[in-house]
mmCIF file of C-alpha atoms and ligand atoms in Angstrom:
data_model
loop_
_atom_site.group_PDB
_atom_site.id
_atom_site.type_symbol
_atom_site.label_atom_id
_atom_site.label_comp_id
_atom_site.label_asym_id
_atom_site.label_seq_id
_atom_site.Cartn_x
_atom_site.Cartn_y
_atom_site.Cartn_z
ATOM 1 C CA MET A 1 4.069 24.311 -5.377
ATOM 2 C CA ASP A 2 2.022 22.568 -7.970
ATOM 3 C CA THR A 3 -1.688 23.854 -9.268
ATOM 4 C CA ALA A 4 -4.383 22.251 -11.357
ATOM 5 C CA GLY A 5 -6.928 23.418 -11.731
ATOM 6 C CA ARG A 6 -8.519 23.569 -8.224
ATOM 7 C CA ILE A 7 -6.313 22.124 -6.329
ATOM 8 C CA GLN A 8 -2.864 22.874 -4.361
ATOM 9 C CA VAL A 9 -0.513 19.877 -5.090
ATOM 10 C CA VAL A 10 2.745 20.723 -2.979
ATOM 11 C CA PRO A 11 5.483 17.397 -3.408
ATOM 12 C CA SER A 12 6.795 16.372 -0.068
ATOM 13 C CA GLY A 13 10.284 16.786 -1.073
ATOM 14 C CA ALA A 14 11.066 13.127 -0.418
ATOM 15 C CA ALA A 15 11.063 9.924 -3.271
ATOM 16 C CA CYS A 16 7.888 10.366 -3.532
ATOM 17 C CA GLY A 17 4.447 11.847 -2.008
ATOM 18 C CA ALA A 18 2.177 15.346 -2.421
ATOM 19 C CA THR A 19 -0.267 16.672 0.028
ATOM 20 C CA VAL A 20 -3.075 17.993 -2.262
ATOM 21 C CA ARG A 21 -4.836 21.050 -0.660
ATOM 22 C CA ASP A 22 -8.107 22.889 -1.385
ATOM 23 C CA VAL A 23 -10.645 20.019 -2.769
ATOM 24 C CA ASP A 24 -13.019 18.544 -0.644
ATOM 25 C CA LEU A 25 -13.699 14.886 -1.268
ATOM 26 C CA ARG A 26 -17.186 14.786 -0.759
ATOM 27 C CA ARG A 27 -17.075 16.924 -4.393
ATOM 28 C CA LEU A 28 -15.179 15.837 -7.009
ATOM 29 C CA ASP A 29 -15.967 16.605 -9.755
ATOM 30 C CA ASP A 30 -14.543 14.674 -12.970
ATOM 31 C CA ALA A 31 -11.681 18.205 -13.579
ATOM 32 C CA ASP A 32 -10.979 17.093 -9.943
ATOM 33 C CA VAL A 33 -10.951 13.930 -10.588
ATOM 34 C CA ALA A 34 -8.993 13.824 -13.249
ATOM 35 C CA ALA A 35 -6.076 16.737 -11.790
ATOM 36 C CA ILE A 36 -6.025 14.189 -8.852
ATOM 37 C CA ARG A 37 -5.366 10.997 -10.645
ATOM 38 C CA ALA A 38 -3.040 13.389 -12.462
ATOM 39 C CA ALA A 39 -1.343 14.128 -9.343
ATOM 40 C CA TRP A 40 -1.507 10.324 -8.039
ATOM 41 C CA LEU A 41 0.467 8.964 -11.193
ATOM 42 C CA GLU A 42 3.593 11.780 -11.105
ATOM 43 C CA HIS A 43 4.270 11.702 -6.875
ATOM 44 C CA LYS A 44 2.538 8.047 -6.153
ATOM 45 C CA VAL A 45 1.489 8.895 -2.725
ATOM 46 C CA LEU A 46 -0.414 11.507 -2.214
ATOM 47 C CA ALA A 47 -2.233 12.813 1.316
ATOM 48 C CA PHE A 48 -5.601 15.134 1.447
ATOM 49 C CA PRO A 49 -5.807 16.278 5.371
ATOM 50 C CA ASP A 50 -8.713 18.108 6.745
ATOM 51 C CA GLN A 51 -11.339 15.469 4.857
ATOM 52 C CA GLN A 52 -14.522 14.915 7.100
ATOM 53 C CA LEU A 53 -15.602 11.763 5.146
ATOM 54 C CA SER A 54 -18.301 9.206 6.261
ATOM 55 C CA ASP A 55 -17.793 5.544 5.886
ATOM 56 C CA SER A 56 -20.249 6.050 1.926
ATOM 57 C CA ASP A 57 -17.743 8.904 1.327
ATOM 58 C CA LEU A 58 -14.688 7.007 1.387
ATOM 59 C CA GLU A 59 -16.168 4.227 -0.277
ATOM 60 C CA ALA A 60 -17.551 6.972 -2.863
ATOM 61 C CA PHE A 61 -13.918 8.423 -3.105
ATOM 62 C CA THR A 62 -12.275 5.357 -4.243
ATOM 63 C CA LEU A 63 -14.664 4.431 -6.825
ATOM 64 C CA ARG A 64 -14.024 7.045 -8.652
ATOM 65 C CA PHE A 65 -10.419 5.854 -8.858
ATOM 66 C CA GLY A 66 -11.389 2.197 -9.874
ATOM 67 C CA PRO A 67 -13.365 -0.506 -9.051
ATOM 68 C CA PHE A 68 -12.984 -2.150 -5.712
ATOM 69 C CA GLY A 69 -10.538 -4.756 -5.076
ATOM 70 C CA ASP A 70 -11.305 -8.141 -3.463
ATOM 71 C CA ASP A 71 -9.844 -7.918 0.344
ATOM 72 C CA PRO A 72 -9.654 -11.573 1.000
ATOM 73 C CA PHE A 73 -8.202 -12.083 4.436
ATOM 74 C CA PHE A 74 -9.901 -8.581 6.250
ATOM 75 C CA ALA A 75 -13.503 -8.606 8.086
ATOM 76 C CA ALA A 76 -15.216 -5.221 6.696
ATOM 77 C CA ILE A 77 -16.932 -3.291 9.146
ATOM 78 C CA ASP A 78 -20.268 -3.398 9.409
ATOM 79 C CA GLY A 79 -22.934 -2.357 6.751
ATOM 80 C CA HIS A 80 -19.816 -1.426 4.702
ATOM 81 C CA PRO A 81 -18.573 -4.568 2.854
ATOM 82 C CA HIS A 82 -15.079 -3.168 1.070
ATOM 83 C CA ILE A 83 -14.201 -1.269 4.432
ATOM 84 C CA ALA A 84 -11.215 -2.608 6.611
ATOM 85 C CA ALA A 85 -10.364 -1.238 10.102
ATOM 86 C CA ILE A 86 -7.148 -0.991 10.385
ATOM 87 C CA ARG A 87 -6.603 -1.311 14.399
ATOM 88 C CA ARG A 88 -5.035 -1.648 17.240
ATOM 89 C CA ARG A 89 -5.406 -0.766 20.971
ATOM 90 C CA ALA A 90 -3.243 1.259 22.938
ATOM 91 C CA ASP A 91 -2.429 -2.295 24.850
ATOM 92 C CA GLU A 92 -2.712 -4.555 22.260
ATOM 93 C CA THR A 93 0.502 -6.926 22.330
ATOM 94 C CA SER A 94 0.102 -8.610 19.158
ATOM 95 C CA SER A 95 2.551 -8.263 16.262
ATOM 96 C CA LEU A 96 2.635 -4.639 14.527
ATOM 97 C CA PHE A 97 0.256 -5.134 11.706
ATOM 98 C CA ALA A 98 1.816 -4.758 8.229
ATOM 99 C CA GLU A 99 5.307 -3.805 9.622
ATOM 100 C CA ASN A 100 7.427 -5.646 6.080
ATOM 101 C CA TRP A 101 7.592 -3.749 3.356
ATOM 102 C CA HIS A 102 4.997 -4.418 0.530
ATOM 103 C CA ALA A 103 3.067 -3.972 -2.703
ATOM 104 C CA ASP A 104 -0.851 -4.540 -1.040
ATOM 105 C CA TRP A 105 -2.227 -8.184 -1.921
ATOM 106 C CA SER A 106 0.905 -8.960 -4.644
ATOM 107 C CA PHE A 107 -0.609 -12.421 -4.899
ATOM 108 C CA GLN A 108 -3.997 -12.189 -6.469
ATOM 109 C CA GLU A 109 -3.933 -12.010 -10.409
ATOM 110 C CA PHE A 110 -4.426 -9.295 -11.088
ATOM 111 C CA PRO A 111 -3.219 -7.195 -7.914
ATOM 112 C CA PRO A 112 -4.956 -3.977 -6.923
ATOM 113 C CA ASP A 113 -3.917 -0.113 -8.330
ATOM 114 C CA GLY A 114 -4.699 1.350 -5.540
ATOM 115 C CA THR A 115 -4.941 1.486 -1.749
ATOM 116 C CA CYS A 116 -7.207 4.647 0.120
ATOM 117 C CA LEU A 117 -6.353 4.585 4.265
ATOM 118 C CA TYR A 118 -8.625 7.396 6.180
ATOM 119 C CA GLY A 119 -7.082 8.611 9.475
ATOM 120 C CA LYS A 120 -10.120 8.734 11.722
ATOM 121 C CA VAL A 121 -7.748 7.922 15.557
ATOM 122 C CA ILE A 122 -3.878 9.257 15.139
ATOM 123 C CA PRO A 123 -1.618 8.498 17.972
ATOM 124 C CA PRO A 124 0.236 11.537 19.061
ATOM 125 C CA LEU A 125 3.054 10.234 17.949
ATOM 126 C CA GLY A 126 4.960 7.306 15.934
ATOM 127 C CA GLY A 127 2.607 5.372 13.717
ATOM 128 C CA ASP A 128 3.888 6.724 10.556
ATOM 129 C CA THR A 129 3.527 5.077 7.031
ATOM 130 C CA LEU A 130 6.743 4.472 5.567
ATOM 131 C CA TYR A 131 6.347 4.384 1.198
ATOM 132 C CA THR A 132 9.144 3.283 -0.817
ATOM 133 C CA ASN A 133 9.641 5.076 -4.839
ATOM 134 C CA GLN A 134 9.756 1.718 -6.706
ATOM 135 C CA GLN A 135 10.502 3.330 -10.223
ATOM 136 C CA ALA A 136 12.862 5.586 -8.614
ATOM 137 C CA ALA A 137 14.508 2.459 -7.242
ATOM 138 C CA LEU A 138 14.864 0.478 -10.045
ATOM 139 C CA ALA A 139 15.963 3.519 -12.162
ATOM 140 C CA ALA A 140 19.428 3.609 -9.950
ATOM 141 C CA MET A 141 20.187 0.264 -9.429
ATOM 142 C CA PRO A 142 23.483 -0.289 -10.127
ATOM 143 C CA ALA A 143 23.451 -2.267 -13.644
ATOM 144 C CA GLU A 144 25.149 -5.165 -12.505
ATOM 145 C CA LEU A 145 21.579 -6.028 -10.001
ATOM 146 C CA ARG A 146 19.959 -5.360 -12.299
ATOM 147 C CA ALA A 147 21.243 -7.594 -14.994
ATOM 148 C CA LYS A 148 20.796 -10.214 -12.217
ATOM 149 C CA ILE A 149 16.444 -9.715 -12.279
ATOM 150 C CA ASP A 150 15.914 -8.451 -15.500
ATOM 151 C CA GLY A 151 13.692 -11.173 -17.157
ATOM 152 C CA LYS A 152 13.512 -12.933 -13.656
ATOM 153 C CA VAL A 153 9.318 -13.793 -12.363
ATOM 154 C CA GLY A 154 8.782 -13.424 -9.014
ATOM 155 C CA ILE A 155 5.991 -16.090 -7.286
ATOM 156 C CA HIS A 156 4.201 -15.134 -4.928
ATOM 157 C CA SER A 157 1.854 -15.866 -1.792
ATOM 158 C CA ALA A 158 0.100 -14.593 1.125
ATOM 159 C CA ARG A 159 1.193 -17.931 2.897
ATOM 160 C CA GLY A 160 4.016 -15.954 5.571
ATOM 161 C CA GLY A 161 0.723 -13.247 6.591
ATOM 162 C CA TYR A 162 -2.527 -15.156 6.173
ATOM 163 C CA ALA A 163 -2.356 -18.671 5.693
ATOM 164 C CA PRO A 164 -3.067 -20.813 9.173
ATOM 165 C CA ASP A 165 0.141 -20.807 9.859
ATOM 166 C CA GLY A 166 1.426 -17.904 9.253
ATOM 167 C CA GLN A 167 2.084 -14.002 11.161
ATOM 168 C CA TYR A 168 -1.733 -13.785 11.412
ATOM 169 C CA GLY A 169 -2.506 -17.248 12.259
ATOM 170 C CA ASP A 170 -4.201 -19.817 14.533
ATOM 171 C CA ASP A 171 -1.131 -19.136 16.769
ATOM 172 C CA ASP A 172 -1.455 -15.179 16.656
ATOM 173 C CA ALA A 173 -3.530 -13.933 19.545
ATOM 174 C CA ASP A 174 -4.889 -10.475 21.305
ATOM 175 C CA ARG A 175 -5.504 -8.777 17.976
ATOM 176 C CA SER A 176 -8.163 -6.429 17.732
ATOM 177 C CA MET A 177 -7.775 -5.861 13.297
ATOM 178 C CA GLN A 178 -10.205 -8.415 12.138
ATOM 179 C CA ILE A 179 -8.050 -10.444 10.263
ATOM 180 C CA ARG A 180 -9.126 -13.813 8.462
ATOM 181 C CA PRO A 181 -6.616 -16.421 7.559
ATOM 182 C CA ASN A 182 -7.701 -19.192 5.463
ATOM 183 C CA ASP A 183 -5.862 -22.394 3.535
ATOM 184 C CA SER A 184 -6.518 -19.856 -0.073
ATOM 185 C CA ALA A 185 -3.270 -18.190 0.770
ATOM 186 C CA TYR A 186 -0.966 -20.892 0.013
ATOM 187 C CA ALA A 187 -1.978 -20.194 -3.608
ATOM 188 C CA THR A 188 0.812 -18.476 -5.595
ATOM 189 C CA GLN A 189 1.332 -16.245 -8.454
ATOM 190 C CA LEU A 190 3.219 -15.037 -11.083
ATOM 191 C CA HIS A 191 4.765 -11.728 -12.006
ATOM 192 C CA PRO A 192 7.850 -9.915 -13.391
ATOM 193 C CA LEU A 193 9.970 -8.715 -10.954
ATOM 194 C CA ILE A 194 10.585 -5.730 -13.155
ATOM 195 C CA ARG A 195 7.106 -4.642 -14.473
ATOM 196 C CA THR A 196 5.770 -1.193 -16.699
ATOM 197 C CA HIS A 197 3.533 0.645 -15.200
ATOM 198 C CA PRO A 198 0.014 0.106 -17.725
ATOM 199 C CA GLU A 199 -0.636 4.218 -17.179
ATOM 200 C CA THR A 200 2.955 5.921 -17.107
ATOM 201 C CA GLY A 201 4.285 3.553 -19.174
ATOM 202 C CA ALA A 202 7.521 3.355 -16.385
ATOM 203 C CA GLU A 203 9.106 0.521 -15.299
ATOM 204 C CA THR A 204 9.108 -0.010 -11.851
ATOM 205 C CA LEU A 205 9.997 -3.274 -9.336
ATOM 206 C CA TYR A 206 6.809 -5.048 -8.637
ATOM 207 C CA SER A 207 6.462 -5.975 -5.221
ATOM 208 C CA THR A 208 9.710 -7.348 -2.721
ATOM 209 C CA ILE A 209 10.444 -10.509 -0.306
ATOM 210 C CA GLY A 210 7.721 -11.623 2.265
ATOM 211 C CA TYR A 211 5.102 -11.735 0.068
ATOM 212 C CA ILE A 212 7.687 -13.044 -3.174
ATOM 213 C CA ILE A 213 8.571 -16.527 -1.738
ATOM 214 C CA GLY A 214 10.942 -17.619 -4.966
ATOM 215 C CA ILE A 215 11.620 -16.852 -8.078
ATOM 216 C CA ASP A 216 10.266 -18.669 -11.499
ATOM 217 C CA GLY A 217 13.166 -21.527 -11.975
ATOM 218 C CA MET A 218 15.600 -20.584 -9.700
ATOM 219 C CA ALA A 219 16.110 -23.109 -7.346
ATOM 220 C CA ASP A 220 15.443 -21.334 -3.889
ATOM 221 C CA ASP A 221 18.582 -20.442 -2.088
ATOM 222 C CA ASP A 222 19.543 -19.048 -5.023
ATOM 223 C CA ALA A 223 16.466 -16.738 -4.781
ATOM 224 C CA ARG A 224 16.552 -16.049 -1.474
ATOM 225 C CA LEU A 225 19.570 -14.238 -2.088
ATOM 226 C CA LEU A 226 18.977 -12.337 -4.778
ATOM 227 C CA LEU A 227 15.832 -11.224 -3.613
ATOM 228 C CA GLY A 228 17.640 -10.281 -0.472
ATOM 229 C CA GLU A 229 19.539 -8.647 -2.416
ATOM 230 C CA MET A 230 16.863 -6.277 -4.560
ATOM 231 C CA TYR A 231 15.216 -6.491 -1.191
ATOM 232 C CA ALA A 232 18.210 -4.171 1.023
ATOM 233 C CA TRP A 233 18.331 -2.354 -2.525
ATOM 234 C CA GLN A 234 14.612 -1.460 -3.487
ATOM 235 C CA THR A 235 14.178 -0.200 0.567
ATOM 236 C CA ARG A 236 17.270 2.305 0.875
ATOM 237 C CA ASP A 237 16.566 5.706 2.557
ATOM 238 C CA GLU A 238 16.878 7.528 -0.989
ATOM 239 C CA PHE A 239 13.830 5.982 -2.104
ATOM 240 C CA GLN A 240 11.512 6.679 0.793
ATOM 241 C CA TYR A 241 8.705 9.034 2.057
ATOM 242 C CA GLN A 242 8.279 8.839 5.505
ATOM 243 C CA HIS A 243 4.485 9.527 6.076
ATOM 244 C CA ARG A 244 2.853 11.584 9.147
ATOM 245 C CA TRP A 245 -0.576 11.059 9.901
ATOM 246 C CA GLU A 246 -3.609 13.209 10.910
ATOM 247 C CA PRO A 247 -7.002 12.756 11.743
ATOM 248 C CA ASN A 248 -9.193 13.112 9.178
ATOM 249 C CA MET A 249 -6.125 12.605 6.232
ATOM 250 C CA LEU A 250 -7.160 10.737 3.691
ATOM 251 C CA VAL A 251 -4.065 8.652 2.030
ATOM 252 C CA MET A 252 -4.220 7.103 -1.812
ATOM 253 C CA TRP A 253 -0.935 4.903 -3.204
ATOM 254 C CA ASP A 254 -0.453 3.425 -5.804
ATOM 255 C CA ASN A 255 0.807 -0.202 -5.332
ATOM 256 C CA ARG A 256 1.792 -0.563 -8.461
ATOM 257 C CA CYS A 257 5.393 2.104 -8.150
ATOM 258 C CA VAL A 258 5.668 1.674 -4.157
ATOM 259 C CA LEU A 259 5.335 -0.350 -1.313
ATOM 260 C CA HIS A 260 4.643 0.969 1.942
ATOM 261 C CA ARG A 261 4.961 -0.555 5.841
ATOM 262 C CA ALA A 262 3.280 0.138 9.028
ATOM 263 C CA THR A 263 6.109 1.616 11.633
ATOM 264 C CA SER A 264 5.607 1.065 15.719
ATOM 265 C CA GLY A 265 6.149 3.310 18.242
ATOM 266 C CA TYR A 266 2.539 4.652 19.966
ATOM 267 C CA ASP A 267 2.349 2.049 22.824
ATOM 268 C CA GLY A 268 0.051 3.496 25.131
ATOM 269 C CA TYR A 269 -2.849 4.895 22.464
ATOM 270 C CA ASP A 270 -5.230 3.720 20.098
ATOM 271 C CA ARG A 271 -4.844 4.003 16.227
ATOM 272 C CA LEU A 272 -7.587 3.124 13.482
ATOM 273 C CA LEU A 273 -8.259 4.043 9.975
ATOM 274 C CA HIS A 274 -9.906 2.613 7.058
ATOM 275 C CA ARG A 275 -8.889 1.163 4.698
ATOM 276 C CA THR A 276 -10.093 0.760 1.080
ATOM 277 C CA THR A 277 -8.606 -0.893 -2.040
ATOM 278 C CA ILE A 278 -9.088 0.591 -5.935
ATOM 279 C CA GLY A 279 -8.949 -2.548 -7.818
ATOM 280 C CA TYR A 280 -7.295 -3.363 -10.979
ATOM 281 C CA ARG A 281 -8.724 -1.470 -13.857
ATOM 282 C CA ALA A 282 -8.000 -2.784 -17.863
ATOM 283 C CA ILE A 283 -5.346 0.218 -19.392
ATOM 284 C CA ALA A 284 -7.424 -0.059 -23.115
HETATM 285 C C1 SIN B 301 -1.660 -1.205 5.354
HETATM 286 O O1 SIN B 301 -0.495 -1.875 5.076
HETATM 287 O O2 SIN B 301 -2.371 -1.041 5.252
HETATM 288 C C2 SIN B 301 -1.540 -0.264 6.578
HETATM 289 C C3 SIN B 301 -0.047 0.628 7.122
HETATM 290 C C4 SIN B 301 -0.285 1.300 8.087
HETATM 291 O O3 SIN B 301 -1.209 1.026 9.253
HETATM 292 O O4 SIN B 301 1.007 2.051 8.428
#
C-alpha cells in the first residue's frame, strides 16, 4: 500500500491497476489531483470505490485531468453532451459492445489521454473490464518481434466498428446503447506502433489490430500477419488486470499505455455505466 498525501493507493497485484481509497471525488484539492495523477501514471488504471457522483460531478472530475475528448460515434445522455451511457439490457441480443481489445479512439489525430467510467447498474456476475499494460508488454517483448515492429507506423480507422457497414452500423439490431455510425469512420490516421508516453517518457505499444487496419508501406497480408503476432503478445495473460465492478465505482484508465475490453457473462442482468473521455493535452 502506498499513501500519497491523504489518498490511499492499493495496487491490484496484477500488471496494472490500483484501488484508491480515502478520497471523495466531489471534493478534490490541487494536491489530491496531483496525487491521483501520479498514481494514474504509475498504475495506469485506477478504481475509486464508494463514490456518489452525479453526472455533473463526473464531468467536473474529468475536467481536472484534461479537456473533454471528442466522442464521434456516441449520442450523449440528455443534458450532458460529454457523457455517454454504456448500456446493456438484461434481455439484449446485440453483440457485446467493446469486446475487442482497443485503445479508445486511436483512429483520431490526437487520441484521448484517458477514459472515465462510472458504474451505475452493475450485474452480480460477469461484465468485468479487462486491461492490458502495453508498457510492460513492450518491455518484455522478444527482441525478434520488437525488431519487426520497430519504426513501423500503423494505419488506424474506426471503420470496423462505426462505419455504416461496421459492427455497429446499419445492420446492427436490438442495441440499447446509443451508437451513431457514420461515413467519417472510413477515415484513416497514422500512429507509430511504438510510442513514447508524453508524461512518463516510457516506450509503449500503441493500440492493436482492429482499430489498426494496416501498416504504412506494407502489403496487407504481411501487415495482418505482423499485427496478429503483435496482438498475440500484447494481450498475454501476464500483462492483464481483470477489473471487477461495483455500483458507484469510478475507473479511469490511461489510453496511452493500456488496452482494454469489455466481457460478457451477465445475461439476464442490466448493466449501465456512464463514460467520459479525457481528451488529448499537449505536454509542454
Ligand atoms: C468501453 O470500452 O468503454 C466499455 C468497457 C466496458 O463496458 O467494460
